[in-house]
Every structure is written in structure tokens, then in C-alpha cells.
CSV table of C-alpha atoms in Angstrom, one decimal:
chain,number,residue,atom,x,y,z
A,857,UNK,CA,43.3,-9.9,-18.7
A,858,UNK,CA,41.8,-8.5,-16.0
A,859,UNK,CA,41.5,-4.7,-14.9
A,860,UNK,CA,42.5,-2.8,-12.0
A,861,UNK,CA,39.4,-1.6,-10.9
A,862,UNK,CA,40.1,-0.1,-7.5
A,863,UNK,CA,42.3,2.2,-9.8
A,864,UNK,CA,39.1,3.9,-11.6
A,865,UNK,CA,37.0,4.0,-8.6
A,866,UNK,CA,35.2,7.9,-8.8
A,867,UNK,CA,34.5,9.5,-5.1
A,868,UNK,CA,31.6,8.2,-3.7
A,869,UNK,CA,28.5,10.4,-4.4
A,870,UNK,CA,25.6,9.9,-1.6
A,871,UNK,CA,21.9,11.5,-2.0
A,872,UNK,CA,20.7,13.5,0.5
A,873,UNK,CA,17.0,13.7,0.3
A,874,UNK,CA,14.4,16.2,2.2
A,875,UNK,CA,12.4,15.6,3.7
A,876,UNK,CA,9.4,17.8,4.0
A,877,UNK,CA,7.7,19.7,0.9
A,878,UNK,CA,4.3,21.8,1.5
A,879,UNK,CA,3.6,22.6,-2.5
A,880,UNK,CA,0.8,20.0,-4.6
A,881,UNK,CA,3.5,19.4,-6.8
A,882,UNK,CA,3.1,15.2,-7.7
A,883,UNK,CA,6.6,15.2,-8.5
A,884,UNK,CA,8.3,16.8,-5.4
A,885,UNK,CA,11.8,18.4,-4.8
A,886,UNK,CA,14.4,15.3,-2.7
A,887,UNK,CA,17.1,18.4,-2.9
A,888,UNK,CA,17.4,19.9,1.2
A,889,UNK,CA,17.1,22.8,-0.2
A,890,UNK,CA,13.2,23.1,-1.1
A,891,UNK,CA,13.1,20.6,1.8
A,892,UNK,CA,13.1,22.2,4.7
A,893,UNK,CA,10.8,21.9,7.1
A,894,UNK,CA,11.0,24.2,10.2
A,895,UNK,CA,10.7,21.5,13.9
A,896,UNK,CA,8.1,21.1,16.1
A,897,UNK,CA,7.9,22.0,19.4
A,898,UNK,CA,5.7,21.4,22.8
A,899,UNK,CA,5.8,22.0,26.5
A,900,UNK,CA,7.2,18.8,27.5
A,901,UNK,CA,5.9,19.0,31.2
A,902,UNK,CA,2.3,18.3,29.7
A,903,UNK,CA,3.7,14.4,28.6
A,904,UNK,CA,5.0,14.1,32.0
A,905,UNK,CA,1.5,15.1,33.8
A,906,UNK,CA,-0.9,13.3,31.5
A,907,UNK,CA,0.8,9.6,31.3
A,908,UNK,CA,-1.3,8.6,33.8
A,909,UNK,CA,-4.0,9.3,32.1
A,910,UNK,CA,-2.9,8.1,28.9
A,911,UNK,CA,-2.0,4.6,30.1
A,912,UNK,CA,-5.0,4.4,32.1
A,913,UNK,CA,-7.2,5.0,29.2
A,914,UNK,CA,-5.0,2.6,26.5
A,915,UNK,CA,-5.6,-0.2,28.7
A,916,UNK,CA,-9.3,1.0,29.0
A,917,UNK,CA,-8.7,0.7,24.7
A,918,UNK,CA,-7.5,-3.1,25.2
A,919,UNK,CA,-10.1,-3.6,27.6
A,920,UNK,CA,-12.8,-2.6,25.0
A,921,UNK,CA,-10.3,-3.9,21.7
A,922,UNK,CA,-10.5,-7.4,23.8
A,923,UNK,CA,-14.6,-6.9,24.6
A,924,UNK,CA,-15.2,-6.5,21.2
A,925,UNK,CA,-13.5,-9.3,18.9
A,926,UNK,CA,-16.4,-12.3,17.6
A,927,UNK,CA,-19.0,-9.7,18.0
A,928,UNK,CA,-20.1,-9.5,14.5
A,929,UNK,CA,-18.7,-6.5,13.4
A,930,UNK,CA,-19.0,-5.6,10.1
A,931,UNK,CA,-15.3,-5.5,7.6
A,932,UNK,CA,-14.7,-2.4,7.2
A,933,UNK,CA,-15.1,0.0,3.6
A,934,UNK,CA,-12.8,0.7,1.5
A,935,UNK,CA,-12.3,4.7,1.4
A,936,UNK,CA,-11.1,5.8,-2.1
A,937,UNK,CA,-7.3,6.4,-2.9
A,938,UNK,CA,-5.4,7.8,-6.0
A,939,UNK,CA,-2.2,6.6,-4.2
A,940,UNK,CA,-1.0,10.0,-5.2
A,941,UNK,CA,-1.5,12.5,-1.8
A,942,UNK,CA,1.2,14.1,0.1
A,943,UNK,CA,1.7,14.4,3.3
A,944,UNK,CA,2.1,16.8,5.8
A,945,UNK,CA,3.6,17.7,8.5
A,946,UNK,CA,2.6,15.7,11.7
A,947,UNK,CA,1.3,18.1,14.1
A,948,UNK,CA,2.4,17.6,17.7
A,949,UNK,CA,1.1,14.9,19.6
A,950,UNK,CA,1.2,15.5,23.1
A,951,UNK,CA,-1.1,12.9,24.9
A,952,UNK,CA,1.5,10.1,22.8
A,953,UNK,CA,1.9,7.6,26.0
A,954,UNK,CA,5.2,7.8,27.1
A,955,UNK,CA,8.9,4.9,27.5
A,956,UNK,CA,8.8,3.8,31.1
A,957,UNK,CA,12.2,2.3,30.8
A,958,UNK,CA,16.1,3.1,29.6
A,959,UNK,CA,15.5,-0.2,28.3
A,960,UNK,CA,12.9,1.4,25.8
A,961,UNK,CA,14.2,4.7,25.7
A,962,UNK,CA,18.0,2.7,24.4
A,963,UNK,CA,15.5,0.5,21.8
A,964,UNK,CA,14.3,3.4,20.2
A,965,UNK,CA,18.5,4.6,19.8
A,966,UNK,CA,19.1,5.4,16.3
A,967,UNK,CA,22.7,5.0,17.2
A,968,UNK,CA,22.5,2.1,18.5
A,969,UNK,CA,21.0,0.8,15.3
A,970,UNK,CA,22.6,1.3,12.4
A,971,UNK,CA,25.1,-1.8,14.2
A,972,UNK,CA,22.6,-4.4,14.8
A,973,UNK,CA,22.2,-8.1,14.1
A,974,UNK,CA,18.6,-8.2,13.1
A,975,UNK,CA,19.4,-12.2,12.7
A,976,UNK,CA,17.1,-13.2,16.2
A,977,UNK,CA,13.9,-10.5,14.4
A,978,UNK,CA,14.5,-11.2,10.7
A,979,UNK,CA,13.9,-15.3,10.7
A,980,UNK,CA,10.5,-14.4,11.3
A,981,UNK,CA,10.1,-13.1,8.5
A,982,UNK,CA,7.2,-10.8,9.3
A,983,UNK,CA,9.1,-7.9,7.1
A,984,UNK,CA,9.2,-8.9,3.3
A,985,UNK,CA,10.2,-7.1,0.5
A,986,UNK,CA,9.4,-8.0,-3.2
A,987,UNK,CA,9.0,-6.8,-6.4
A,988,UNK,CA,6.4,-3.9,-7.7
A,989,UNK,CA,2.6,-2.8,-7.9
A,990,UNK,CA,1.3,-1.9,-10.5
A,991,UNK,CA,2.7,1.8,-10.5
A,992,UNK,CA,5.8,0.4,-10.4
A,993,UNK,CA,6.5,1.2,-6.2
A,994,UNK,CA,8.4,-0.6,-4.0
A,995,UNK,CA,6.2,-3.3,-2.0
A,996,UNK,CA,6.6,-3.4,1.2
A,997,UNK,CA,4.8,-7.2,2.9
A,998,UNK,CA,4.3,-7.1,6.7
A,999,UNK,CA,2.4,-10.6,7.6
A,1000,UNK,CA,1.4,-10.3,11.5
A,1001,UNK,CA,0.3,-14.0,11.7
A,1002,UNK,CA,4.6,-14.4,12.1
A,1003,UNK,CA,4.5,-12.8,14.9
A,1004,UNK,CA,5.7,-15.3,17.4
A,1005,UNK,CA,3.6,-15.9,20.7
A,1006,UNK,CA,4.7,-13.7,23.6
A,1007,UNK,CA,6.1,-15.9,26.7
A,1008,UNK,CA,7.0,-19.0,24.6
A,1009,UNK,CA,10.3,-16.9,23.8
A,1010,UNK,CA,11.7,-14.1,24.5
A,1011,UNK,CA,10.8,-11.5,21.8
A,1012,UNK,CA,12.1,-8.3,22.2
A,1013,UNK,CA,9.1,-5.3,19.9
A,1014,UNK,CA,10.9,-2.4,20.5
A,1015,UNK,CA,13.5,-4.7,18.7
A,1016,UNK,CA,11.1,-4.9,15.5
A,1017,UNK,CA,10.7,-1.4,15.2
A,1018,UNK,CA,14.4,-0.3,14.9
A,1019,UNK,CA,14.2,-4.0,12.6
A,1020,UNK,CA,10.9,-1.8,10.2
A,1021,UNK,CA,12.5,1.8,10.2
A,1022,UNK,CA,16.6,-0.1,9.3
A,1023,UNK,CA,14.7,-2.2,6.2
A,1024,UNK,CA,13.0,1.2,5.1
A,1025,UNK,CA,15.9,3.5,5.6
A,1026,UNK,CA,16.6,1.7,2.5
A,1027,UNK,CA,13.3,2.2,0.8
A,1028,UNK,CA,11.8,5.1,1.5
A,1029,UNK,CA,13.8,8.0,-0.6
A,1030,UNK,CA,11.6,6.3,-3.4
A,1031,UNK,CA,8.0,6.3,-4.0
A,1032,UNK,CA,6.5,2.4,-2.0
A,1033,UNK,CA,3.7,0.5,-0.9
A,1034,UNK,CA,3.0,-1.8,1.8
A,1035,UNK,CA,1.2,-4.9,2.8
A,1036,UNK,CA,-0.7,-5.0,5.7
A,1037,UNK,CA,-1.8,-9.6,6.0
A,1038,UNK,CA,-3.6,-8.4,9.6
A,1039,UNK,CA,-4.5,-11.8,9.8
A,1040,UNK,CA,-3.1,-13.6,13.0
A,1041,UNK,CA,-2.9,-11.2,15.1
A,1042,UNK,CA,-4.2,-12.9,18.1
A,1043,UNK,CA,-3.7,-12.0,21.7
A,1044,UNK,CA,-1.0,-14.4,22.5
A,1045,UNK,CA,1.2,-13.0,20.2
A,1046,UNK,CA,-0.7,-9.0,19.7
A,1047,UNK,CA,1.8,-6.0,20.3
A,1048,UNK,CA,0.3,-3.8,23.5
A,1049,UNK,CA,-1.2,-0.4,22.1
A,1050,UNK,CA,1.7,1.2,23.6
A,1051,UNK,CA,3.8,0.0,20.9
A,1052,UNK,CA,2.1,0.4,17.9
A,1053,UNK,CA,1.8,3.9,18.8
A,1054,UNK,CA,5.3,4.7,19.4
A,1055,UNK,CA,5.5,3.0,16.3
A,1056,UNK,CA,3.4,5.6,14.9
A,1057,UNK,CA,5.3,7.9,15.9
A,1058,UNK,CA,9.1,6.4,15.0
A,1059,UNK,CA,7.8,6.3,11.6
A,1060,UNK,CA,8.4,10.1,11.0
A,1061,UNK,CA,7.7,12.1,8.0
A,1062,UNK,CA,10.2,10.4,5.2
A,1063,UNK,CA,8.1,7.8,6.0
A,1064,UNK,CA,5.3,8.9,5.3
A,1065,UNK,CA,5.7,11.0,2.6
A,1066,UNK,CA,6.1,8.9,0.5
A,1067,UNK,CA,4.4,6.0,1.3
A,1068,UNK,CA,1.6,5.5,-1.4
A,1069,UNK,CA,-0.6,3.4,-0.8
A,1070,UNK,CA,-1.1,1.3,2.4
A,1071,UNK,CA,-3.5,-1.6,2.3
A,1072,UNK,CA,-4.8,-3.7,4.9
A,1073,UNK,CA,-6.0,-7.2,3.8
A,1074,UNK,CA,-8.9,-9.0,5.8
A,1075,UNK,CA,-9.5,-5.9,8.1
A,1076,UNK,CA,-10.9,-7.6,12.0
A,1077,UNK,CA,-12.7,-5.4,14.7
A,1078,UNK,CA,-9.4,-4.8,16.5
A,1079,UNK,CA,-8.0,-2.4,13.5
A,1080,UNK,CA,-11.4,-0.9,13.8
A,1081,UNK,CA,-11.2,-0.5,16.9
A,1082,UNK,CA,-7.6,0.9,16.8
A,1083,UNK,CA,-8.1,3.2,13.9
A,1084,UNK,CA,-11.2,5.0,16.0
A,1085,UNK,CA,-8.7,4.9,19.0
A,1086,UNK,CA,-6.1,6.4,16.8
A,1087,UNK,CA,-7.6,8.8,14.5
A,1088,UNK,CA,-8.2,11.9,16.2
A,1089,UNK,CA,-4.6,12.0,16.5
A,1090,UNK,CA,-3.3,10.2,12.9
A,1091,UNK,CA,-3.4,13.2,9.6
A,1092,UNK,CA,-6.5,13.6,7.6
A,1093,UNK,CA,-3.6,12.9,4.8
A,1094,UNK,CA,-2.1,9.5,5.9
A,1095,UNK,CA,-6.1,8.0,6.4
A,1096,UNK,CA,-6.8,8.5,2.9
A,1097,UNK,CA,-3.8,6.5,1.9
A,1098,UNK,CA,-5.0,3.2,4.2
A,1099,UNK,CA,-6.8,1.2,1.9
A,1100,UNK,CA,-8.7,-2.0,3.4
A,1101,UNK,CA,-9.1,-5.0,1.3
A,1102,UNK,CA,-11.1,-8.0,2.8
A,1103,UNK,CA,-10.3,-10.5,-0.6
A,1104,UNK,CA,-6.7,-11.1,-1.5
A,1105,UNK,CA,-9.3,-10.5,-4.9
A,1106,UNK,CA,-9.5,-7.4,-4.0
A,1107,UNK,CA,-6.1,-6.6,-3.9
A,1108,UNK,CA,-4.6,-8.5,-6.9
A,1109,UNK,CA,-6.9,-5.7,-8.7
A,1110,UNK,CA,-3.7,-3.5,-7.7
A,1111,UNK,CA,-0.4,-5.3,-6.9
A,1112,UNK,CA,-0.1,-9.0,-8.8
A,1113,UNK,CA,-0.4,-11.6,-6.4
A,1114,UNK,CA,2.6,-13.5,-8.2
A,1115,UNK,CA,5.0,-11.2,-6.6
A,1116,UNK,CA,4.0,-11.4,-3.2
A,1117,UNK,CA,5.1,-13.5,-0.4
A,1118,UNK,CA,1.7,-14.7,1.2
A,1119,UNK,CA,1.4,-17.3,4.4
A,1120,UNK,CA,0.1,-20.0,4.2
A,1121,UNK,CA,-2.2,-19.4,6.6
A,1122,UNK,CA,-3.4,-16.7,5.1
A,1123,UNK,CA,-4.4,-18.0,2.4
A,1124,UNK,CA,-6.5,-20.8,3.1
A,1125,UNK,CA,-8.3,-17.7,5.3
A,1126,UNK,CA,-9.0,-16.5,2.5
A,1127,UNK,CA,-10.4,-19.2,1.1
A,1128,UNK,CA,-11.9,-19.8,4.7
A,1129,UNK,CA,-13.5,-16.2,3.4
A,1130,UNK,CA,-14.6,-16.0,0.2
A,1131,UNK,CA,-16.4,-20.0,1.5
A,1132,UNK,CA,-18.8,-17.7,3.7
A,1133,UNK,CA,-19.6,-14.6,1.9
A,1134,UNK,CA,-20.5,-15.7,-1.5
A,1135,UNK,CA,-23.1,-13.2,-1.9
A,1136,UNK,CA,-20.3,-11.0,-1.4
A,1137,UNK,CA,-17.4,-11.2,-3.2
A,1138,UNK,CA,-16.8,-8.3,-5.2
A,1139,UNK,CA,-17.6,-8.5,-9.0
A,1140,UNK,CA,-15.5,-10.0,-11.5
A,1141,UNK,CA,-14.2,-6.9,-13.9
A,1142,UNK,CA,-15.8,-7.2,-17.4
A,1143,UNK,CA,-13.1,-8.8,-19.7
A,1144,UNK,CA,-11.6,-6.3,-22.6
A,1145,UNK,CA,-13.4,-6.6,-25.9
A,1146,UNK,CA,-10.1,-5.7,-27.8
A,1147,UNK,CA,-8.0,-9.1,-29.0
A,1148,UNK,CA,-4.5,-8.1,-27.9
A,1149,UNK,CA,-2.8,-9.8,-31.5
A,1150,UNK,CA,-0.3,-11.5,-30.4
A,1151,UNK,CA,2.6,-10.2,-33.1
A,1152,UNK,CA,2.7,-6.8,-31.7
A,1153,UNK,CA,2.7,-8.1,-27.1
A,1154,UNK,CA,5.2,-6.9,-25.7
A,1155,UNK,CA,4.1,-6.6,-22.0
A,1156,UNK,CA,5.2,-10.2,-20.8
A,1157,UNK,CA,6.4,-11.9,-24.2
A,1158,UNK,CA,9.9,-13.0,-24.2
A,1159,UNK,CA,13.5,-11.4,-25.9
A,1160,UNK,CA,13.2,-14.0,-28.2
A,1161,UNK,CA,10.3,-13.7,-29.2
A,1162,UNK,CA,10.3,-10.0,-29.5
A,1163,UNK,CA,13.3,-10.4,-31.6
A,1164,UNK,CA,11.6,-12.4,-34.1
A,1165,UNK,CA,8.9,-9.9,-34.2
A,1166,UNK,CA,10.6,-6.8,-34.1
A,1167,UNK,CA,12.5,-7.7,-37.7
A,1168,UNK,CA,16.3,-9.2,-35.6
A,1169,UNK,CA,16.7,-7.0,-32.9
A,1170,UNK,CA,17.5,-7.8,-29.8
A,1171,UNK,CA,16.5,-3.8,-28.7
A,1172,UNK,CA,12.3,-4.2,-28.3
A,1173,UNK,CA,10.8,-1.8,-29.1
A,1174,UNK,CA,8.9,-0.4,-26.1
A,1175,UNK,CA,12.1,-0.3,-24.7
A,1176,UNK,CA,13.7,1.5,-27.5
A,1177,UNK,CA,11.2,4.2,-27.7
A,1178,UNK,CA,11.5,5.3,-23.3
A,1179,UNK,CA,15.0,5.6,-23.9
A,1180,UNK,CA,14.8,7.6,-27.0
A,1181,UNK,CA,12.4,10.1,-25.0
A,1182,UNK,CA,14.4,9.8,-21.7
A,1183,UNK,CA,17.9,10.2,-23.5
A,1184,UNK,CA,17.5,14.3,-23.8
A,1185,UNK,CA,19.0,16.6,-21.3
A,1186,UNK,CA,16.0,18.0,-20.0
A,1187,UNK,CA,14.4,13.9,-19.0
A,1188,UNK,CA,18.2,13.2,-17.7
A,1189,UNK,CA,18.2,16.1,-15.2
A,1190,UNK,CA,14.2,15.2,-14.4
A,1191,UNK,CA,15.0,15.4,-10.2
A,1192,UNK,CA,14.0,11.9,-8.6
A,1193,UNK,CA,13.7,10.0,-12.0
A,1194,UNK,CA,12.6,6.1,-12.1
A,1195,UNK,CA,12.3,6.8,-8.5
A,1196,UNK,CA,9.0,8.1,-9.0
A,1197,UNK,CA,6.0,5.8,-9.6
A,1198,UNK,CA,3.0,8.1,-12.5
A,1199,UNK,CA,-0.6,7.2,-12.6
A,1200,UNK,CA,-1.5,3.9,-12.5
A,1201,UNK,CA,-4.5,4.1,-15.2
A,1202,UNK,CA,-2.3,5.9,-17.5
A,1203,UNK,CA,0.4,3.3,-17.4
A,1204,UNK,CA,-1.8,0.5,-18.1
A,1205,UNK,CA,-3.3,2.6,-21.1
A,1206,UNK,CA,-0.1,2.4,-22.2
A,1207,UNK,CA,0.6,-0.1,-22.2
A,1208,UNK,CA,-2.8,-2.4,-23.5
A,1209,UNK,CA,-1.8,0.1,-26.9
A,1210,UNK,CA,1.3,-0.9,-26.9
A,1211,UNK,CA,0.3,-4.6,-27.2
A,1212,UNK,CA,-2.1,-3.9,-29.8
A,1213,UNK,CA,1.0,-2.4,-32.0
A,1214,UNK,CA,-0.8,1.3,-31.3
A,1215,UNK,CA,0.7,4.3,-31.2
A,1216,UNK,CA,1.4,6.3,-27.7
A,1217,UNK,CA,2.2,9.1,-26.0
A,1218,UNK,CA,3.8,9.5,-23.2
A,1219,UNK,CA,2.8,13.0,-22.4
A,1220,UNK,CA,5.8,15.1,-22.2
A,1221,UNK,CA,6.3,13.5,-18.8
A,1222,UNK,CA,9.8,11.4,-18.0
A,1223,UNK,CA,7.5,9.7,-14.8
A,1224,UNK,CA,5.8,8.5,-17.3
A,1225,UNK,CA,8.5,6.8,-19.8
A,1226,UNK,CA,10.5,5.7,-16.5
A,1227,UNK,CA,8.0,3.9,-15.4
A,1228,UNK,CA,7.1,1.7,-18.6
A,1229,UNK,CA,10.2,1.2,-18.9
A,1230,UNK,CA,10.7,-0.6,-15.2
A,1231,UNK,CA,7.3,-1.9,-15.7
A,1232,UNK,CA,8.5,-3.6,-18.9
A,1233,UNK,CA,11.4,-5.5,-17.6
A,1234,UNK,CA,9.1,-6.3,-14.7
A,1235,UNK,CA,7.1,-8.0,-17.1
A,1236,UNK,CA,9.3,-9.9,-19.2
A,1237,UNK,CA,8.3,-13.2,-18.5
A,1238,UNK,CA,11.7,-14.2,-17.3
A,1239,UNK,CA,14.1,-11.7,-15.7
A,1240,UNK,CA,17.0,-10.0,-17.6
A,1241,UNK,CA,19.7,-11.5,-15.8
A,1242,UNK,CA,18.3,-15.0,-16.2
A,1243,UNK,CA,16.9,-17.6,-13.1
A,1244,UNK,CA,19.8,-19.6,-14.0
A,1245,UNK,CA,22.1,-16.4,-12.2
A,1246,UNK,CA,20.3,-15.9,-9.0
A,1247,UNK,CA,22.3,-18.1,-6.8
A,1248,UNK,CA,25.4,-16.3,-7.9
A,1249,UNK,CA,24.6,-12.8,-7.8
A,1250,UNK,CA,22.7,-13.0,-3.9
A,1251,UNK,CA,25.8,-14.7,-3.1
A,1252,UNK,CA,27.7,-10.9,-4.4
A,1253,UNK,CA,28.4,-10.3,-0.7
A,1254,UNK,CA,30.8,-13.4,0.1
A,1255,UNK,CA,33.3,-12.6,-2.8
A,1256,UNK,CA,36.2,-10.8,-1.6
A,1257,UNK,CA,36.2,-7.7,-3.6
A,1258,UNK,CA,39.7,-8.6,-6.0
A,1259,UNK,CA,37.5,-11.8,-6.5
A,1260,UNK,CA,34.6,-9.2,-7.5
A,1261,UNK,CA,35.7,-7.8,-11.6
A,1262,UNK,CA,36.4,-11.2,-12.5
A,1263,UNK,CA,33.7,-13.1,-11.9
A,1264,UNK,CA,31.3,-10.3,-12.8
A,1265,UNK,CA,32.7,-10.5,-16.7
A,1266,UNK,CA,32.6,-13.7,-16.7
A,1267,UNK,CA,29.0,-14.0,-15.6
A,1268,UNK,CA,28.1,-10.3,-17.5
A,1269,UNK,CA,30.1,-11.9,-20.6
A,1270,UNK,CA,30.0,-15.4,-20.7
A,1271,UNK,CA,27.0,-17.0,-18.8
A,1272,UNK,CA,24.1,-14.7,-20.0
A,1273,UNK,CA,22.2,-15.0,-23.1
A,1274,UNK,CA,23.3,-13.2,-26.0
A,1275,UNK,CA,20.3,-11.5,-26.3
A,1276,UNK,CA,19.9,-10.7,-22.5
A,1277,UNK,CA,23.5,-9.0,-23.0
A,1278,UNK,CA,22.4,-6.3,-25.3
A,1279,UNK,CA,19.0,-5.8,-23.9
A,1280,UNK,CA,20.7,-5.2,-20.6
A,1281,UNK,CA,23.9,-3.6,-22.2
A,1282,UNK,CA,22.4,-0.4,-24.1
A,1283,UNK,CA,20.0,-0.1,-20.7
A,1284,UNK,CA,23.4,0.4,-19.0
A,1285,UNK,CA,25.2,2.8,-21.2
A,1286,UNK,CA,22.0,4.7,-20.4
A,1287,UNK,CA,21.2,4.2,-17.2
A,1288,UNK,CA,25.3,5.8,-17.2
A,1289,UNK,CA,24.4,8.8,-18.7
A,1290,UNK,CA,21.7,9.1,-16.3
A,1291,UNK,CA,24.0,9.1,-13.5
A,1292,UNK,CA,26.5,11.6,-15.1
A,1293,UNK,CA,23.9,13.6,-14.5
A,1294,UNK,CA,23.3,12.9,-10.4
A,1295,UNK,CA,24.0,16.5,-9.4
A,1296,UNK,CA,20.3,17.7,-10.3
A,1297,UNK,CA,19.0,14.4,-10.8
A,1298,UNK,CA,19.7,13.2,-7.8
A,1299,UNK,CA,20.1,9.0,-9.5
A,1300,UNK,CA,23.8,7.7,-8.2
A,1301,UNK,CA,24.3,4.3,-8.8
A,1302,UNK,CA,23.4,3.0,-5.6
A,1303,UNK,CA,19.7,4.9,-5.6
A,1304,UNK,CA,19.2,3.2,-10.0
A,1305,UNK,CA,20.5,0.4,-8.1
A,1306,UNK,CA,17.7,-0.2,-5.3
A,1307,UNK,CA,14.9,0.8,-8.3
A,1308,UNK,CA,16.6,-1.4,-10.7
A,1309,UNK,CA,18.0,-4.6,-8.9
A,1310,UNK,CA,14.4,-6.2,-8.3
A,1311,UNK,CA,12.9,-5.3,-11.8
A,1312,UNK,CA,16.8,-6.9,-13.1
A,1313,UNK,CA,17.2,-9.8,-11.0
A,1314,UNK,CA,14.1,-12.0,-9.9
A,1315,UNK,CA,14.2,-15.0,-7.4
A,1316,UNK,CA,12.7,-18.3,-9.0
A,1317,UNK,CA,8.8,-18.5,-9.3
A,1318,UNK,CA,9.4,-21.2,-6.3
A,1319,UNK,CA,11.5,-19.8,-4.5
A,1320,UNK,CA,10.3,-16.1,-3.8
A,1321,UNK,CA,12.2,-13.2,-3.7
A,1322,UNK,CA,13.9,-12.5,0.7
A,1323,UNK,CA,14.4,-9.4,2.4
A,1324,UNK,CA,18.1,-11.0,3.0
A,1325,UNK,CA,18.5,-11.2,-1.3
A,1326,UNK,CA,17.2,-7.5,-1.2
A,1327,UNK,CA,21.5,-6.4,0.0
A,1328,UNK,CA,23.4,-8.0,-2.5
A,1329,UNK,CA,21.3,-7.7,-5.4
A,1330,UNK,CA,21.9,-4.0,-5.2
A,1331,UNK,CA,25.0,-4.6,-4.4
A,1332,UNK,CA,25.6,-6.5,-7.6
A,1333,UNK,CA,23.7,-4.2,-9.3
A,1334,UNK,CA,24.9,-1.1,-8.0
A,1335,UNK,CA,28.8,-2.7,-9.2
A,1336,UNK,CA,28.0,-3.2,-12.5
A,1337,UNK,CA,26.2,0.2,-12.8
A,1338,UNK,CA,29.8,1.9,-11.4
A,1339,UNK,CA,32.0,-0.4,-13.6
A,1340,UNK,CA,29.8,-0.7,-16.8
A,1341,UNK,CA,32.5,0.5,-18.8
A,1342,UNK,CA,35.1,-1.8,-17.8
A,1343,UNK,CA,32.5,-4.7,-18.3
A,1344,UNK,CA,30.9,-4.2,-21.4
A,1345,UNK,CA,32.8,-4.8,-24.5
A,1346,UNK,CA,32.4,-1.4,-26.5
């Protein structure tokens, strides 16, 4: 029997996220009331009178870059970053390069971006959104080697900038990390320095505030010189979020490389660097002396294994412990619950203790329990919505509104394994109570779908998740959350 979903449709609720907060609270407010930020103003005439000098200076710097490449300069040292530094508002940048043509001005018009077709940009795979890092933050990957050569085909760099902001708009309201693979950027496909500066300006406070870590992989002399050019005008706090990574093995300390879509040429370049610089390889971390008892392992195990070692209970102990801690008024009403990250070292320690069968303490912090819950789902040996269902889920957008209720019920009730169904039902019913308090915690069904989509649905390992799959997955999960009382059998 089919249910009339349209009659149960509730008014849509949207989140208006603040983009400014100067306090040192590690979990800043997401509301407009607390996040008021004054506008910065500067004399526009100064820009006009100095534009010619700026253009000449950039040309000189670009010549310096070209002459320095291949000079054998050393890699940059990796600065220390805890990944939790908050961005202060930027000073007015009076020396910004001026876009000269009307086409360039139109290219940065946000009103055009909403209705624009980005297929010609997205097909290159320059930008990809993958899983979460070790702190539960979304990972966005940018690969320079996928930029097409200038001249062989018409490639609109201004449109690429709009595509970058369009992609980030989905994720900037929560903490995220950015991985930039620099290898493959050559004189043939390199954007002009003026474009790089315009990109920095375009990514205003709302993009920079929740960016917790920027990993620059395989840095070269070009990166070093560009940094020196822009450093005087770039926020010190933003600079501290940057981490220079010489080898993929260093990146693996922060991010599970299996999640990333690493271009083959980047992997090959990394291997060549390893062969060339064996004496400079990072020391392998010491192996833990503690042997994890197999029967108590929870992170990285299968649902079947967890059930067999939990007296037949389909709900894993750590999942139940996280939900019970979060299912209290104070935790449910925490602003930004499931959106904020937590201390990486704390999460790793709790994972280790959990896998050893030792008691764990959330330290009274709902964000720690929330990140641990997401981490558990992300590290299941197979996603809760199994690999077999991935294609059907990513085709959700192609279904008509009338077809969606029936198709989703068939998928959940008939095609999902029983243990997966029980765990999914347990999680979704808990999240419905989170949504009931969205006026306080700012987490609507769509916001939760953005957070949980990649943790519940993952592409088969051999394929990897493309950027085009993110939208359908989030829509499917949003539908699941919105109509959970009609889909799951009580």
C-alpha cells in the first residue's frame, strides 16, 4: 500500500548560518544574532590609481617565478597547525588586482552562478568532494594536473572560480579540509597570478572560517614564491591553517588516503620523489605496543562481527553509547551538533580504548560523541547503505516525486540486509529528535543529510565517489530523514 507523502510534507526549514565570530569559543555560534560582523570599507579611488602599478608588479613577480623554477630550492618546512584556529575578519585589501574586462566582472557575478551549467568544468575532475578526515571534517580535493592546457581548448578560468565557490557552498557551513595536489601545474596550464589573487578575494570569510586545514601536497618553488608575494595581505590565522606536505606518506598521518581520488600522475610523481630523496623520508611512526583484542574491536569491523560479539544485539555498543549520550536535551540542543569537528588526538584515543574494550569518557562534550558516531559509520568495513545499493541511490534524482516513496521503501525494507536495517532505523529515529530541535541546534534534515550522506553511502572502492554523486546522495538521505516515520516499520 502506498502512502501519500505529499500530504505529510512539512514547511521547509532553512539554516541561516552566521559568518563571523571573533570570540575564542572552539565551537562558535552559527546564528546570525551572534555572528554580526561590520562591513569593511576603503577608498575605491586608491584602487583605481594603483591598478597599473599592481599589474606591473604582478608581471615582474611572474617573471621571477618563471626564472626560479628548476633552481633547486628546497621544499618548505611544515608549519605546526592544530586545525582548530578560527578566522578573524580580513583587513581591506586595497592593493587587489583589478579585473579589467566587463566579461571578467560578469564572470564573478554571484547571480549568474545559481543557474549556470558547470558540466564543461566538472568533466575535468579538477574538484572532488570525498569522505571525512580523522577529525570528521569533509574533504575537498583540488588537482592541478587536471587543469587543461591553455590554448588547446577554450577554458574559462573565471567560470572555474564560480564552480569552486558553487561546490564549496554546500559544505562551508560545516568544518572542512582542503587537499591541493600541486603536481602537474606547468607553464602550459597555470592560471595567471591575478586570477590566484582574485580567487583568494572571492573566498570570503564564510569559506575561510570553517576551513580547518589546507594541505598543499608536493609544494614547489612556484608555491613558495607565490606565498611570499601574497603573504603581506593574507591573514596570519589563515596562514596557520596551511600545511605543506612533501610526500603522500605524510598526508596519510591526517587523512585516510583510500578515501581520496589521487590522480595516477601524482602517485607516480610521489614514487619518484621517494626514490630520489630516500634519506629525507619521514620516519615511520612507532608501532603500538598494545595488541587490540579481536573480540572487542568495533571500529573498522563488520555489523555481523559486532553482532556476534555483542550477544546478538544488532546495535553496536559504541553506537548505542554515543546515541544515549547525545539523546538528552542539553546535547540535542547544542548548536551545530554533528557539524563541528573535535580534537583529533581525543578521537583517536577513544577509538583505541573502545577497540581494547576499555571504558570511554566523552568529557561532557557532545561534539566528541557526535564525531565518534560519524567515525564509526565511516569506518565500517562496508557502508551501512551497502555497495550494492550505491547505483540506485545515486539515481535518486532521476525518479519522479510520485515514484520516490515506493522506490525508497523497496530499497530500505526489501533490499537492505536485516542488520543494516536495524542499525539504520536506530540512527534515523535518533536523528529525527535532533531535527525536532533544529530551531536551537540549526540542524535541519538537509543539513544532517550533508553531514551523514557520505558516512552512510560510499562508492565501491574500485570506483571512488565523484562530485556529481554528492547531490543525489544528499537528496536521498534528506528524503529518508524527512519521511522516516512513513518508511520504517514501527
